[in-house]
Every structure is written in structure tokens, then in C-alpha cells.
mmCIF file of N, CA, C and O in Angstrom:
data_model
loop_
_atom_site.group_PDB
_atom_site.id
_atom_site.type_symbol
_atom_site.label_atom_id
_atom_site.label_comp_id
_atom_site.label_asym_id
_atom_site.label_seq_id
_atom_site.Cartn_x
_atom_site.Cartn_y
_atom_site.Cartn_z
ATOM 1 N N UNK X 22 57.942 44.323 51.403
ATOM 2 C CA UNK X 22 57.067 44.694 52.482
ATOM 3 C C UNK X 22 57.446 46.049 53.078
ATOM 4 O O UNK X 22 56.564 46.651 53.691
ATOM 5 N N UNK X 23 58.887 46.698 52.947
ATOM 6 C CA UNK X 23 59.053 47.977 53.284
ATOM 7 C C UNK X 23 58.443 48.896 52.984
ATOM 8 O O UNK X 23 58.827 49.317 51.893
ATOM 9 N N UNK X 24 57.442 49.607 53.509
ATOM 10 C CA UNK X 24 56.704 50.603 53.069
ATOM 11 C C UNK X 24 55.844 50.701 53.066
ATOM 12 O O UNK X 24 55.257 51.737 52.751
ATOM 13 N N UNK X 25 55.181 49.338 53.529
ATOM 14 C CA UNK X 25 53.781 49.302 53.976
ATOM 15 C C UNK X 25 53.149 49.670 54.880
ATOM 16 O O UNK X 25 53.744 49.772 55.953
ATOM 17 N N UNK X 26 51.982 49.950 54.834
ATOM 18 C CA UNK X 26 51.378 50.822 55.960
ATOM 19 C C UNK X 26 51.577 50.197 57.242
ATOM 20 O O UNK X 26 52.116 50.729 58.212
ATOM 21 N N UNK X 27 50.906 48.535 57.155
ATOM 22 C CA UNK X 27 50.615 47.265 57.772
ATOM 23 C C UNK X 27 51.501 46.890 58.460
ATOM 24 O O UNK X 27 51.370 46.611 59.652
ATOM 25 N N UNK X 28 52.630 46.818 57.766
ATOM 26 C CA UNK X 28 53.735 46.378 58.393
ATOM 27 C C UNK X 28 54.649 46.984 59.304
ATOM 28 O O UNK X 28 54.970 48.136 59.011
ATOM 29 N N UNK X 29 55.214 46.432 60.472
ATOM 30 C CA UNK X 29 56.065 47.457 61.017
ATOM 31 C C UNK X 29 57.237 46.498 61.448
ATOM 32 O O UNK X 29 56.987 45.429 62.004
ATOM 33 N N UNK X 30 58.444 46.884 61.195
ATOM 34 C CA UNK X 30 59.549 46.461 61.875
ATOM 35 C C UNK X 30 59.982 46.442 63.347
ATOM 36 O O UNK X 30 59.404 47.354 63.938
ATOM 37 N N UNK X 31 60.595 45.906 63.960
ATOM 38 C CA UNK X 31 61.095 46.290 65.723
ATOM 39 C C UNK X 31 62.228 45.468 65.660
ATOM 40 O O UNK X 31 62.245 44.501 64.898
ATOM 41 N N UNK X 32 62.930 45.677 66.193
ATOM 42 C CA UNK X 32 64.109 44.746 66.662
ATOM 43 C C UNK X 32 63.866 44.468 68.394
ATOM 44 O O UNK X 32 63.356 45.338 69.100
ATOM 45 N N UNK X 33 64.322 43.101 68.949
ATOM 46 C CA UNK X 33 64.687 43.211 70.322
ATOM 47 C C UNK X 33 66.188 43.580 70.652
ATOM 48 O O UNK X 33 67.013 42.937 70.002
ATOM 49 N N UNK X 34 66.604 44.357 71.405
ATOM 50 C CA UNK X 34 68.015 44.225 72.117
ATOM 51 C C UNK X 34 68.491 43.190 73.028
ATOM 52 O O UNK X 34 67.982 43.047 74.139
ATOM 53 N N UNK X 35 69.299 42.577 72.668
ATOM 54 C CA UNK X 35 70.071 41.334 73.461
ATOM 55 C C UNK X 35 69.683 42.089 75.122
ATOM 56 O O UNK X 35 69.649 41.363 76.115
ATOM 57 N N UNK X 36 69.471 43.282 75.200
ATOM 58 C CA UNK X 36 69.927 43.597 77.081
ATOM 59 C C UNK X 36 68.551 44.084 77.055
ATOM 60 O O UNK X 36 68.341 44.834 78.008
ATOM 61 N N UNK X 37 67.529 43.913 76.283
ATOM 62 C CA UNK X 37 66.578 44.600 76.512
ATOM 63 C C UNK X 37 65.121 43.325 77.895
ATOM 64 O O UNK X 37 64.618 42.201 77.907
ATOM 65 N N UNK X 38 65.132 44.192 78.471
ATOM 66 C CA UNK X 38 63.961 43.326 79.412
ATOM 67 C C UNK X 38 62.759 42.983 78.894
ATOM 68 O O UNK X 38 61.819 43.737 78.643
ATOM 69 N N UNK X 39 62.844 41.579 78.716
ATOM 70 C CA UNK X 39 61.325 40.829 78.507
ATOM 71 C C UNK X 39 60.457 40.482 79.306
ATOM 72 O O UNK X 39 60.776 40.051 80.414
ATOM 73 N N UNK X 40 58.788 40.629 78.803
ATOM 74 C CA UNK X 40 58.017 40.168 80.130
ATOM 75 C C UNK X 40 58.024 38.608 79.784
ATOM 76 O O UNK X 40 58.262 37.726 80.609
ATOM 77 N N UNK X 41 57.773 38.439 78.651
ATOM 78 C CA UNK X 41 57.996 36.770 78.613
ATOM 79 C C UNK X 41 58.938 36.326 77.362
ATOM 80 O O UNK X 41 59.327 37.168 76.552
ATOM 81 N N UNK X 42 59.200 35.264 77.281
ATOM 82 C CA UNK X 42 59.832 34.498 76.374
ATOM 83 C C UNK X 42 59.342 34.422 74.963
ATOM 84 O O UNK X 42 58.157 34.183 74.731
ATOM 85 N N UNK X 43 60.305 34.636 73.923
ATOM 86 C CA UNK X 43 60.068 34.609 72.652
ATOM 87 C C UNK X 43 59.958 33.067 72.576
ATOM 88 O O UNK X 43 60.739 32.426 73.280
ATOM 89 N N UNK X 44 59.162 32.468 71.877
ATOM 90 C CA UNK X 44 58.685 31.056 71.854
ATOM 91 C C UNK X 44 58.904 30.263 70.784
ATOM 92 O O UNK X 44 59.691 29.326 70.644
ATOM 93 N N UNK X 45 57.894 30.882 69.834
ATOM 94 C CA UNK X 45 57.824 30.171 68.273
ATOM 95 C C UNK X 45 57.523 31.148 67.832
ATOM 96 O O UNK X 45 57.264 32.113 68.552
ATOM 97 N N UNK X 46 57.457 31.200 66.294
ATOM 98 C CA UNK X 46 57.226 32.178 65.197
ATOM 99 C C UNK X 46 55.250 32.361 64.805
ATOM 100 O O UNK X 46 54.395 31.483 64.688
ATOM 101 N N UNK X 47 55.148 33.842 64.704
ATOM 102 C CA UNK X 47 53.651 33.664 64.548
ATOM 103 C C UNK X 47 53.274 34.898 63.303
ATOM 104 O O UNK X 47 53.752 36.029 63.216
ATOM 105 N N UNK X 48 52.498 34.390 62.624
ATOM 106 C CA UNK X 48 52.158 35.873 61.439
ATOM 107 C C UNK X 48 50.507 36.096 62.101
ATOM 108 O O UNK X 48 49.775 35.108 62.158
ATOM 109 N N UNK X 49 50.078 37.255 62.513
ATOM 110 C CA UNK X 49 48.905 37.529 62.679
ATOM 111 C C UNK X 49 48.210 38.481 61.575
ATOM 112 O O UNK X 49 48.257 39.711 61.595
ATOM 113 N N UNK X 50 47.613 37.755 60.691
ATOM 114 C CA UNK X 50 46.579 38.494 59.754
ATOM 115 C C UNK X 50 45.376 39.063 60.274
ATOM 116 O O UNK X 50 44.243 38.588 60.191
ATOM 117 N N UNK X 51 45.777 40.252 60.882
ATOM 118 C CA UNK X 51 44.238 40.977 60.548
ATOM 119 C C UNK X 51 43.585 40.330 62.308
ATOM 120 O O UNK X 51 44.078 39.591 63.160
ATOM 121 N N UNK X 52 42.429 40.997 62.208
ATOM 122 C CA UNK X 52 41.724 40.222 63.411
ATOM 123 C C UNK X 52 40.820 38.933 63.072
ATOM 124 O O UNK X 52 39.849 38.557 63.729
ATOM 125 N N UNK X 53 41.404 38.264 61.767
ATOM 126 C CA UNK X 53 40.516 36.629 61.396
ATOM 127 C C UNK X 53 41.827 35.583 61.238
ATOM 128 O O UNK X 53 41.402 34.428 61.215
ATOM 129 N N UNK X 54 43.165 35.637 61.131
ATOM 130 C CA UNK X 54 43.825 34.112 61.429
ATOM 131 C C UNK X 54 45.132 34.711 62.016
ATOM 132 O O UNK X 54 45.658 35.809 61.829
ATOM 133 N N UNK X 55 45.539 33.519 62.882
ATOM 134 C CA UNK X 55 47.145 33.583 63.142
ATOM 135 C C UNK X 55 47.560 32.151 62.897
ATOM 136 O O UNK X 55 47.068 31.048 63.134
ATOM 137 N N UNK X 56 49.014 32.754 62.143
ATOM 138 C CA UNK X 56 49.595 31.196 61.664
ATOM 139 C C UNK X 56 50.550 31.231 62.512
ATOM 140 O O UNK X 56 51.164 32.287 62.667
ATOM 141 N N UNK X 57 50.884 30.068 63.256
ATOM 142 C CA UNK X 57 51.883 29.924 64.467
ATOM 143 C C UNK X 57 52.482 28.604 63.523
ATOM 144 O O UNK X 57 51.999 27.758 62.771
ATOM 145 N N UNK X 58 54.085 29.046 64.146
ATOM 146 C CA UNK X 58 55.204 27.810 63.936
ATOM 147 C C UNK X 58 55.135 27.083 64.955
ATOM 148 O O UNK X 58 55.151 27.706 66.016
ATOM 149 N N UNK X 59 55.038 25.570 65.042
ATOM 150 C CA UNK X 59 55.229 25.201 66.140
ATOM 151 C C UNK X 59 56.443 23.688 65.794
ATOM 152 O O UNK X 59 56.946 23.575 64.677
ATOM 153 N N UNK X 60 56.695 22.846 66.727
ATOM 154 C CA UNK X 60 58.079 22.008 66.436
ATOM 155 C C UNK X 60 57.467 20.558 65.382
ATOM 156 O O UNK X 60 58.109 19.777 64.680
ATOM 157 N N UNK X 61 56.160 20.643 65.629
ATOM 158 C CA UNK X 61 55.864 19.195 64.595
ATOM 159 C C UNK X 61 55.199 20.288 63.730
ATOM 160 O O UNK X 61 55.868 20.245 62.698
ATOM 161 N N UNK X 62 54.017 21.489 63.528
ATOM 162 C CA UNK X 62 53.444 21.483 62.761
ATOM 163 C C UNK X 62 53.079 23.238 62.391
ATOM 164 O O UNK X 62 53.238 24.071 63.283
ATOM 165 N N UNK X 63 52.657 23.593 61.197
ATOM 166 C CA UNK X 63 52.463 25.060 61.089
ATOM 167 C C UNK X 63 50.747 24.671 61.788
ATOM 168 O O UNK X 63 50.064 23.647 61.818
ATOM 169 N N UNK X 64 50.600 25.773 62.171
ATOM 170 C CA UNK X 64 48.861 25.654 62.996
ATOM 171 C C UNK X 64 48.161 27.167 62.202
ATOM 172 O O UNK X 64 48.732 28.257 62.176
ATOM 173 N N UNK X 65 47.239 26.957 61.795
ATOM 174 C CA UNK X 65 46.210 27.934 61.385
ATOM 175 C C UNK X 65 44.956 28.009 62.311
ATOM 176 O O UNK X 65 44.034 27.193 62.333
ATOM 177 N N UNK X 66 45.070 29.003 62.984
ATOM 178 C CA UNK X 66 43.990 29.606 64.443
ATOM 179 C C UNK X 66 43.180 30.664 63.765
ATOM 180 O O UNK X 66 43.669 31.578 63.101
ATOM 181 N N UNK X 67 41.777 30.454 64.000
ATOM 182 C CA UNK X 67 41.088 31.212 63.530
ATOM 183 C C UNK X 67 40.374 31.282 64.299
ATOM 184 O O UNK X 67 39.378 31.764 63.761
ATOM 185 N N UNK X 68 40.159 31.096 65.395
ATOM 186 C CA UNK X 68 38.798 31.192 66.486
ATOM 187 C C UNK X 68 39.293 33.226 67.608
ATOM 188 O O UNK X 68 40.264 33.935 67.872
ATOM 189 N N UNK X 69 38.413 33.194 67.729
ATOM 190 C CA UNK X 69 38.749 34.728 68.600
ATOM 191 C C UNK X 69 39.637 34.213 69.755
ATOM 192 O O UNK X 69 40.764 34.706 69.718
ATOM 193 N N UNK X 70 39.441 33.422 70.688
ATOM 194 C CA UNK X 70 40.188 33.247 71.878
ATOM 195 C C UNK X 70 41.538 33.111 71.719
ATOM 196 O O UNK X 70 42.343 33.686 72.450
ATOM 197 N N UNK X 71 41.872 32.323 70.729
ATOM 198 C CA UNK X 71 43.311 32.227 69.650
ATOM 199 C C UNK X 71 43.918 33.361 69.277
ATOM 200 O O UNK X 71 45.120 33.603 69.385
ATOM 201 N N UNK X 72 42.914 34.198 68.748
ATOM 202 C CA UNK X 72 43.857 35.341 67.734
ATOM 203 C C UNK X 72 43.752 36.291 69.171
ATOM 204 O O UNK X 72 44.757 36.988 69.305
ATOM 205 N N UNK X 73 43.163 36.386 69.809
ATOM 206 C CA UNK X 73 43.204 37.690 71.039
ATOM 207 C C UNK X 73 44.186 36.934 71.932
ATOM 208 O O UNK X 73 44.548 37.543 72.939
ATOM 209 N N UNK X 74 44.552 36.019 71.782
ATOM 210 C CA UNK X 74 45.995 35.218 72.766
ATOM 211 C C UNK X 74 47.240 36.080 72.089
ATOM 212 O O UNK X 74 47.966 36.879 72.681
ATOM 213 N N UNK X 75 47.291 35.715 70.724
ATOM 214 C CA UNK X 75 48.608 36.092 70.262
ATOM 215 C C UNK X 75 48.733 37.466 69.980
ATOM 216 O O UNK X 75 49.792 38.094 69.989
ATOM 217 N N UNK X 76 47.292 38.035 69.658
ATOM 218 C CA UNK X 76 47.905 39.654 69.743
ATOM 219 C C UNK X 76 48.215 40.310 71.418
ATOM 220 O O UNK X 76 48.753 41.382 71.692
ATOM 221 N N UNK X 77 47.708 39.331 72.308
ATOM 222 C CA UNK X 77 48.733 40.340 73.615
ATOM 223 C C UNK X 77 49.884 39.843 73.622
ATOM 224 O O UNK X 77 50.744 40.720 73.704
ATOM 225 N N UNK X 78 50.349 38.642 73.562
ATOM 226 C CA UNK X 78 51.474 37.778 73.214
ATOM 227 C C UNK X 78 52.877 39.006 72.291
ATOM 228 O O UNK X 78 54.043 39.242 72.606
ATOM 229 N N UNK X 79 51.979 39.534 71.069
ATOM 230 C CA UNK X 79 52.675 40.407 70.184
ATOM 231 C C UNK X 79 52.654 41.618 71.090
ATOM 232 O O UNK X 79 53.816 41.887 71.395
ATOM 233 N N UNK X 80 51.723 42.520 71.681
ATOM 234 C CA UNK X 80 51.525 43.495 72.150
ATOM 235 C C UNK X 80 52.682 43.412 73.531
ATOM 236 O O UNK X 80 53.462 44.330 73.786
ATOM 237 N N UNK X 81 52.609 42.365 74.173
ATOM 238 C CA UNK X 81 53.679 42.384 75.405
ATOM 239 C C UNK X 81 55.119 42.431 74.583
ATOM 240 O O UNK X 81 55.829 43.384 74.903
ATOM 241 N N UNK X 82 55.656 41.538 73.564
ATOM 242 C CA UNK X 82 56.824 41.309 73.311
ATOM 243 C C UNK X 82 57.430 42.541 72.408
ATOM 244 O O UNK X 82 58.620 42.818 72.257
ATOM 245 N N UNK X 83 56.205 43.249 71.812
ATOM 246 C CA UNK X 83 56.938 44.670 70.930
ATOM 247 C C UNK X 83 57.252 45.662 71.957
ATOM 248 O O UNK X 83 57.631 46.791 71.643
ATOM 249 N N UNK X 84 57.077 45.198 73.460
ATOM 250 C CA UNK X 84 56.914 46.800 74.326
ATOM 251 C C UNK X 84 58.518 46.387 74.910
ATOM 252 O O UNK X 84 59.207 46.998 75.727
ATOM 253 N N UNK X 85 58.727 45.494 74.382
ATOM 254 C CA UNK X 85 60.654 45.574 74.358
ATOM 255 C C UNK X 85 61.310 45.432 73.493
ATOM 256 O O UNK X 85 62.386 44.868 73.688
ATOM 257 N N UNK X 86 60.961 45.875 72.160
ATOM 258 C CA UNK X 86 61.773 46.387 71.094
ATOM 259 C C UNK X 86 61.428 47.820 70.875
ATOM 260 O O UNK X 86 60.609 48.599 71.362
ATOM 261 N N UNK X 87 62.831 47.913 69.492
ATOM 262 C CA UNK X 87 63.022 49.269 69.549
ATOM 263 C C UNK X 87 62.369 49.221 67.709
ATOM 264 O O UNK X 87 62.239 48.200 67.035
ATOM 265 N N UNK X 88 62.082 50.539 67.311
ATOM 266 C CA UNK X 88 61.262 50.784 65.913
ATOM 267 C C UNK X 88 61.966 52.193 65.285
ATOM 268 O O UNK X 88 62.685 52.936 65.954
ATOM 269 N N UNK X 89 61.678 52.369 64.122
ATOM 270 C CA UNK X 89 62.236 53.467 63.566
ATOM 271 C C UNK X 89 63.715 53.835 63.367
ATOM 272 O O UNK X 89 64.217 52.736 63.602
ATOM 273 N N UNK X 90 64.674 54.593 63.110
ATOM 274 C CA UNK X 90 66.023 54.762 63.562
ATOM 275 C C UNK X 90 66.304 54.097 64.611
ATOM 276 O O UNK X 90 67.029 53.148 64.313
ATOM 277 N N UNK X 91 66.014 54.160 65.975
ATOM 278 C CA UNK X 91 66.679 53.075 66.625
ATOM 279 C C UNK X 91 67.062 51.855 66.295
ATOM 280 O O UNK X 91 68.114 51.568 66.867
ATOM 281 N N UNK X 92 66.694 51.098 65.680
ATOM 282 C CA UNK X 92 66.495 49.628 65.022
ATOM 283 C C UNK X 92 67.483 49.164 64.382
ATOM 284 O O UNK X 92 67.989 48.065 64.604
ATOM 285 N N UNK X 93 68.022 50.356 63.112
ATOM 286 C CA UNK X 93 69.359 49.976 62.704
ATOM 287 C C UNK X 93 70.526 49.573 63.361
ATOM 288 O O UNK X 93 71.334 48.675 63.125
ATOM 289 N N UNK X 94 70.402 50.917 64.738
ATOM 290 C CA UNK X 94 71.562 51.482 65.741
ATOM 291 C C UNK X 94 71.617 49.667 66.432
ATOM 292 O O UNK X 94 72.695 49.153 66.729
ATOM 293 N N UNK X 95 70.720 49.168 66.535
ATOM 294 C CA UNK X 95 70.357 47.999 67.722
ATOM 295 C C UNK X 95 70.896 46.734 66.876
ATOM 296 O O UNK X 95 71.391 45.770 67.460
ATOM 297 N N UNK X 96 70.752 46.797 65.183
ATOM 298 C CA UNK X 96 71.613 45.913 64.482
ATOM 299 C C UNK X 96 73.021 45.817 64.769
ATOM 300 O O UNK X 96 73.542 44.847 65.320
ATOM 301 N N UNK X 97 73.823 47.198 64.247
ATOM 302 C CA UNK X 97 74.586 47.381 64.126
ATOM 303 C C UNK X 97 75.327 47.027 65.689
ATOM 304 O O UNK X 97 76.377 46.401 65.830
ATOM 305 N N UNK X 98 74.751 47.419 66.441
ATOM 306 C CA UNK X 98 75.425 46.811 67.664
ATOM 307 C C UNK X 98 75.699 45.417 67.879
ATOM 308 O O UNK X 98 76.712 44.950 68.400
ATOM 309 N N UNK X 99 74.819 44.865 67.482
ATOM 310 C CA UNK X 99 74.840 43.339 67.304
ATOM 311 C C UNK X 99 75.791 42.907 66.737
ATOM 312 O O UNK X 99 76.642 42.342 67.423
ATOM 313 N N UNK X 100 75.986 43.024 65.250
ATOM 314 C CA UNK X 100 77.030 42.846 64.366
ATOM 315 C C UNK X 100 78.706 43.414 64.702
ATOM 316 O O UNK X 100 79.733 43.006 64.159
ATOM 317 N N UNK X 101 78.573 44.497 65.791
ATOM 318 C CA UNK X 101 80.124 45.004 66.287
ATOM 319 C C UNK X 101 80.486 43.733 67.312
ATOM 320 O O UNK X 101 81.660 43.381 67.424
ATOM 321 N N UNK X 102 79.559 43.149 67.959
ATOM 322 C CA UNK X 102 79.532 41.952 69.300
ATOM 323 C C UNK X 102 80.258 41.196 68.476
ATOM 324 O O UNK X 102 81.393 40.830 68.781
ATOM 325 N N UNK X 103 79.751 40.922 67.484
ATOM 326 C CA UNK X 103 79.397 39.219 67.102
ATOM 327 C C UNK X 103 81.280 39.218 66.322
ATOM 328 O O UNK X 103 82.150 38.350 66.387
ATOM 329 N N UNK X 104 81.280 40.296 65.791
ATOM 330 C CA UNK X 104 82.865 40.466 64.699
ATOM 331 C C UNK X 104 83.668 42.274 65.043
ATOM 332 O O UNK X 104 83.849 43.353 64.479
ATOM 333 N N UNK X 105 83.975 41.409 66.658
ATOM 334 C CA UNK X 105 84.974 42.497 66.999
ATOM 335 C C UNK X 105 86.088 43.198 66.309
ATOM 336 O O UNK X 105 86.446 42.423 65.423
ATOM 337 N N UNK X 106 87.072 44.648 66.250
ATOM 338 C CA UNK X 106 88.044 44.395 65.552
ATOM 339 C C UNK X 106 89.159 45.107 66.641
ATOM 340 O O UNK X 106 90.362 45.112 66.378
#
């Protein structure tokens, strides 16, 4: 998937300010389905009120990650936390 137009990477930062809570896992195809993880079941949403939920849902939660070169820097920080020396 690297290199695709479509696709874009972000990382969140552990210190970075959220407007809301990361919840469950969601893939949004396009403006016709979003597949959401949820704890009993995968859900396939295809109605507009659905898919315009989760793209502000996505749109609020990417405006606190970081993209491009930053992203690595925001790994790598992670990984110095986690296995000090």
C-alpha cells in the first residue's frame, strides 16, 4: 500500500491532544462503505448518515497525528520509551 495515492499514513503521539477517543478500528472506502470493528461483530455501513459519521470521526482524529517525516521521528520515540538504554 506504500505509494499509493489513496493511502496516507499518520501516526498519533502518546502526548498528542485528542478531541475524542480512539474507539474501534474502521476502513472507509471511498464515499459508498465503511467497515467498522466492533467487540461481537465486523459491521458493513453503507447508508450516507453512516459513512459521513466516520469520515468526521477520521477527519477529527487525523488533526492529531503527525504525517510525512514526522511519523518516523514519532515511532522512533516510542520505541526509545518502551526499551530504554
Amino acid at each position: 500500500m506504500i505509494g499509493m495515492d489513496t493511502v496516507e499514513l499518520g501516526v498519533t503521539p502518546f502526548t498528542a491532544s485528542v478531541k475524542i477517543v480512539p474507539a474501534n478500528g474502521f476502513w472507509a472506502l471511498e464515499d459508498r462503505l465503511v467497515v467498522a470493528e466492533d467487540w461481537h461483530a465486523e459491521l458493513w455501513l453503507d447508508d450516507a448518515d453512516n459513512i459521513a459519521l466516520y469520515k468526521k470521526v477520521w477527519k477529527t482524529l487525523s488533526e492529531s497525528a503527525v504525517y510525512g517525516a514526522d511519523a518516523p521521528n514519532v515511532i522512533a520515540s516510542a520505541r526509545r520509551s518502551l526499551n530504554p538504554r
